[in-house]
Amino acid sequence: QDRPNAILWLLRNHGELKDSQIARLVGTTKTTISAVRERTHWNSPSLQPLDPVTLGLCSQIDLDMEVARAAKDKPVAVQETGATLLPAEVTAARSKPAEAPEKLPTFAPSAPKPEEEKIDPDSVFAKLKDFKPKE
């Protein structure tokens, strides 16, 4: 049976869907949906989440419509914000200006690089003339 696999996929990937929406999409009962959710389904160990659209149980348009409907019904969750950065006025007013270090160490300039000697192409290839095959 493909329906429990499709139910498992919908529960994992679209948790916002209600049981009635899943039942309408896949064509199953709410008891089967709850059994798959609670892992009490008789075939639970061998269930693998499979997309109901690829299984041919519903169309992509139907799935998108139900997901959009579920997202519209579900209120947007406001995330609890933790500590944030303080405004510049607050931090500038609290802190003392940084003291300048006494004196930075100075470094001697590096030694100039020696110039590369000019390479003559004839001198490079002169040794190869000995290895040239005779015609």
mmCIF file of C-alpha atoms in Angstrom:
data_model
loop_
_atom_site.group_PDB
_atom_site.id
_atom_site.type_symbol
_atom_site.label_atom_id
_atom_site.label_comp_id
_atom_site.label_asym_id
_atom_site.label_seq_id
_atom_site.Cartn_x
_atom_site.Cartn_y
_atom_site.Cartn_z
ATOM 1 C CA GLN A 1 0.000 0.000 0.000
ATOM 2 C CA ASP A 2 1.189 3.474 -0.882
ATOM 3 C CA ARG A 3 -1.169 5.501 1.300
ATOM 4 C CA PRO A 4 0.712 5.071 4.628
ATOM 5 C CA ASN A 5 3.977 6.027 2.903
ATOM 6 C CA ALA A 6 2.314 9.144 1.500
ATOM 7 C CA ILE A 7 0.837 9.961 4.918
ATOM 8 C CA LEU A 8 4.284 9.686 6.498
ATOM 9 C CA TRP A 9 5.740 12.003 3.839
ATOM 10 C CA LEU A 10 2.985 14.566 4.404
ATOM 11 C CA LEU A 11 3.432 14.429 8.172
ATOM 12 C CA ARG A 12 7.197 14.978 7.889
ATOM 13 C CA ASN A 13 7.253 17.618 5.159
ATOM 14 C CA HIS A 14 3.964 19.427 5.794
ATOM 15 C CA GLY A 15 3.259 19.210 9.495
ATOM 16 C CA GLU A 16 0.929 22.190 9.227
ATOM 17 C CA LEU A 17 -1.678 20.095 7.402
ATOM 18 C CA LYS A 18 -4.704 18.981 9.412
ATOM 19 C CA ASP A 19 -5.742 15.350 9.464
ATOM 20 C CA SER A 20 -8.822 16.166 7.399
ATOM 21 C CA GLN A 21 -6.652 17.761 4.693
ATOM 22 C CA ILE A 22 -4.343 14.736 4.591
ATOM 23 C CA ALA A 23 -7.360 12.419 4.409
ATOM 24 C CA ARG A 24 -8.761 14.452 1.525
ATOM 25 C CA LEU A 25 -5.445 14.469 -0.364
ATOM 26 C CA VAL A 26 -4.527 10.816 0.049
ATOM 27 C CA GLY A 27 -8.007 9.339 0.364
ATOM 28 C CA THR A 28 -7.659 7.622 3.735
ATOM 29 C CA THR A 29 -9.176 7.717 7.200
ATOM 30 C CA LYS A 30 -8.173 9.762 10.211
ATOM 31 C CA THR A 31 -7.501 6.583 12.192
ATOM 32 C CA THR A 32 -4.881 5.519 9.642
ATOM 33 C CA ILE A 33 -3.292 8.967 9.819
ATOM 34 C CA SER A 34 -3.099 8.867 13.619
ATOM 35 C CA ALA A 35 -1.720 5.296 13.501
ATOM 36 C CA VAL A 36 1.063 6.393 11.128
ATOM 37 C CA ARG A 37 1.772 9.475 13.240
ATOM 38 C CA GLU A 38 2.018 7.472 16.474
ATOM 39 C CA ARG A 39 3.940 4.625 14.776
ATOM 40 C CA THR A 40 1.262 2.097 15.761
ATOM 41 C CA HIS A 41 0.385 1.218 12.170
ATOM 42 C CA TRP A 42 0.669 -2.516 11.481
ATOM 43 C CA ASN A 43 3.275 -1.895 8.761
ATOM 44 C CA SER A 44 5.104 0.855 10.634
ATOM 45 C CA PRO A 45 8.640 -0.638 10.586
ATOM 46 C CA SER A 46 8.728 -0.818 6.800
ATOM 47 C CA LEU A 47 7.123 2.546 6.027
ATOM 48 C CA GLN A 48 9.189 4.963 3.988
ATOM 49 C CA PRO A 49 8.091 8.550 3.301
ATOM 50 C CA LEU A 50 7.111 8.864 -0.365
ATOM 51 C CA ASP A 51 5.695 11.892 -2.150
ATOM 52 C CA PRO A 52 1.955 11.386 -2.786
ATOM 53 C CA VAL A 53 2.231 13.254 -6.090
ATOM 54 C CA THR A 54 4.799 10.803 -7.462
ATOM 55 C CA LEU A 55 2.659 7.938 -6.174
ATOM 56 C CA GLY A 56 -0.298 9.334 -8.112
ATOM 57 C CA LEU A 57 -2.514 9.746 -5.050
ATOM 58 C CA CYS A 58 -3.049 13.476 -5.587
ATOM 59 C CA SER A 59 -2.019 16.193 -8.004
ATOM 60 C CA GLN A 60 0.621 18.814 -7.301
ATOM 61 C CA ILE A 61 -2.020 21.526 -7.655
ATOM 62 C CA ASP A 62 -4.178 19.896 -4.962
ATOM 63 C CA LEU A 63 -1.187 19.541 -2.639
ATOM 64 C CA ASP A 64 -0.125 23.169 -3.167
ATOM 65 C CA MET A 65 -3.695 24.349 -2.571
ATOM 66 C CA GLU A 66 -3.999 22.420 0.714
ATOM 67 C CA VAL A 67 -0.573 23.623 1.918
ATOM 68 C CA ALA A 68 -1.489 27.223 1.099
ATOM 69 C CA ARG A 69 -4.816 26.829 2.893
ATOM 70 C CA ALA A 70 -3.066 25.352 5.957
ATOM 71 C CA ALA A 71 -0.475 28.143 5.961
ATOM 72 C CA LYS A 72 -3.229 30.741 5.780
ATOM 73 C CA ASP A 73 -5.142 29.187 8.689
ATOM 74 C CA LYS A 74 -2.062 28.791 10.849
ATOM 75 C CA PRO A 75 -0.966 32.062 12.466
ATOM 76 C CA VAL A 76 2.572 33.204 11.851
ATOM 77 C CA ALA A 77 4.738 32.148 14.763
ATOM 78 C CA VAL A 78 6.537 35.056 16.367
ATOM 79 C CA GLN A 79 10.031 33.991 17.249
ATOM 80 C CA GLU A 80 11.322 34.834 20.671
ATOM 81 C CA THR A 81 14.264 37.100 20.068
ATOM 82 C CA GLY A 82 17.239 36.710 22.316
ATOM 83 C CA ALA A 83 19.828 39.321 23.113
ATOM 84 C CA THR A 84 20.374 41.796 20.323
ATOM 85 C CA LEU A 85 22.986 44.419 19.649
ATOM 86 C CA LEU A 86 22.634 47.643 21.560
ATOM 87 C CA PRO A 87 22.262 50.922 19.670
ATOM 88 C CA ALA A 88 25.441 52.895 19.040
ATOM 89 C CA GLU A 89 24.305 55.755 21.283
ATOM 90 C CA VAL A 90 24.021 53.436 24.267
ATOM 91 C CA THR A 91 27.358 51.724 23.778
ATOM 92 C CA ALA A 92 29.211 54.971 22.994
ATOM 93 C CA ALA A 93 27.808 56.683 26.061
ATOM 94 C CA ARG A 94 28.816 53.837 28.388
ATOM 95 C CA SER A 95 32.286 53.036 27.250
ATOM 96 C CA LYS A 96 35.435 55.015 27.831
ATOM 97 C CA PRO A 97 37.523 55.878 24.817
ATOM 98 C CA ALA A 98 40.254 53.393 24.150
ATOM 99 C CA GLU A 99 43.669 54.500 25.285
ATOM 100 C CA ALA A 100 46.304 54.685 22.601
ATOM 101 C CA PRO A 101 49.216 52.291 23.037
ATOM 102 C CA GLU A 102 52.471 53.897 24.071
ATOM 103 C CA LYS A 103 54.389 53.316 20.892
ATOM 104 C CA LEU A 104 54.185 50.731 18.205
ATOM 105 C CA PRO A 105 57.392 48.883 17.391
ATOM 106 C CA THR A 106 59.067 49.854 14.157
ATOM 107 C CA PHE A 107 60.446 47.331 11.763
ATOM 108 C CA ALA A 108 63.419 47.686 9.466
ATOM 109 C CA PRO A 109 62.660 47.535 5.763
ATOM 110 C CA SER A 110 63.321 44.187 4.202
ATOM 111 C CA ALA A 111 66.424 43.680 2.110
ATOM 112 C CA PRO A 112 65.939 44.385 -1.580
ATOM 113 C CA LYS A 113 65.504 41.324 -3.735
ATOM 114 C CA PRO A 114 68.399 40.538 -6.017
ATOM 115 C CA GLU A 115 67.615 41.073 -9.645
ATOM 116 C CA GLU A 116 67.063 37.964 -11.666
ATOM 117 C CA GLU A 117 69.699 37.372 -14.277
ATOM 118 C CA LYS A 118 68.570 37.791 -17.826
ATOM 119 C CA ILE A 119 67.974 34.498 -19.526
ATOM 120 C CA ASP A 120 68.956 34.185 -23.155
ATOM 121 C CA PRO A 121 66.712 31.740 -25.097
ATOM 122 C CA ASP A 122 69.642 30.594 -27.220
ATOM 123 C CA SER A 123 71.622 29.560 -24.150
ATOM 124 C CA VAL A 124 68.654 27.582 -22.806
ATOM 125 C CA PHE A 125 68.053 25.659 -26.007
ATOM 126 C CA ALA A 126 71.758 25.263 -26.925
ATOM 127 C CA LYS A 127 72.053 22.026 -24.952
ATOM 128 C CA LEU A 128 69.009 20.572 -26.726
ATOM 129 C CA LYS A 129 70.701 20.765 -30.112
ATOM 130 C CA ASP A 130 72.823 17.779 -29.105
ATOM 131 C CA PHE A 131 69.704 15.664 -28.578
ATOM 132 C CA LYS A 132 68.122 16.630 -31.875
ATOM 133 C CA PRO A 133 67.618 13.587 -34.133
ATOM 134 C CA LYS A 134 69.711 13.635 -37.254
ATOM 135 C CA GLU A 135 67.859 13.712 -40.519
#
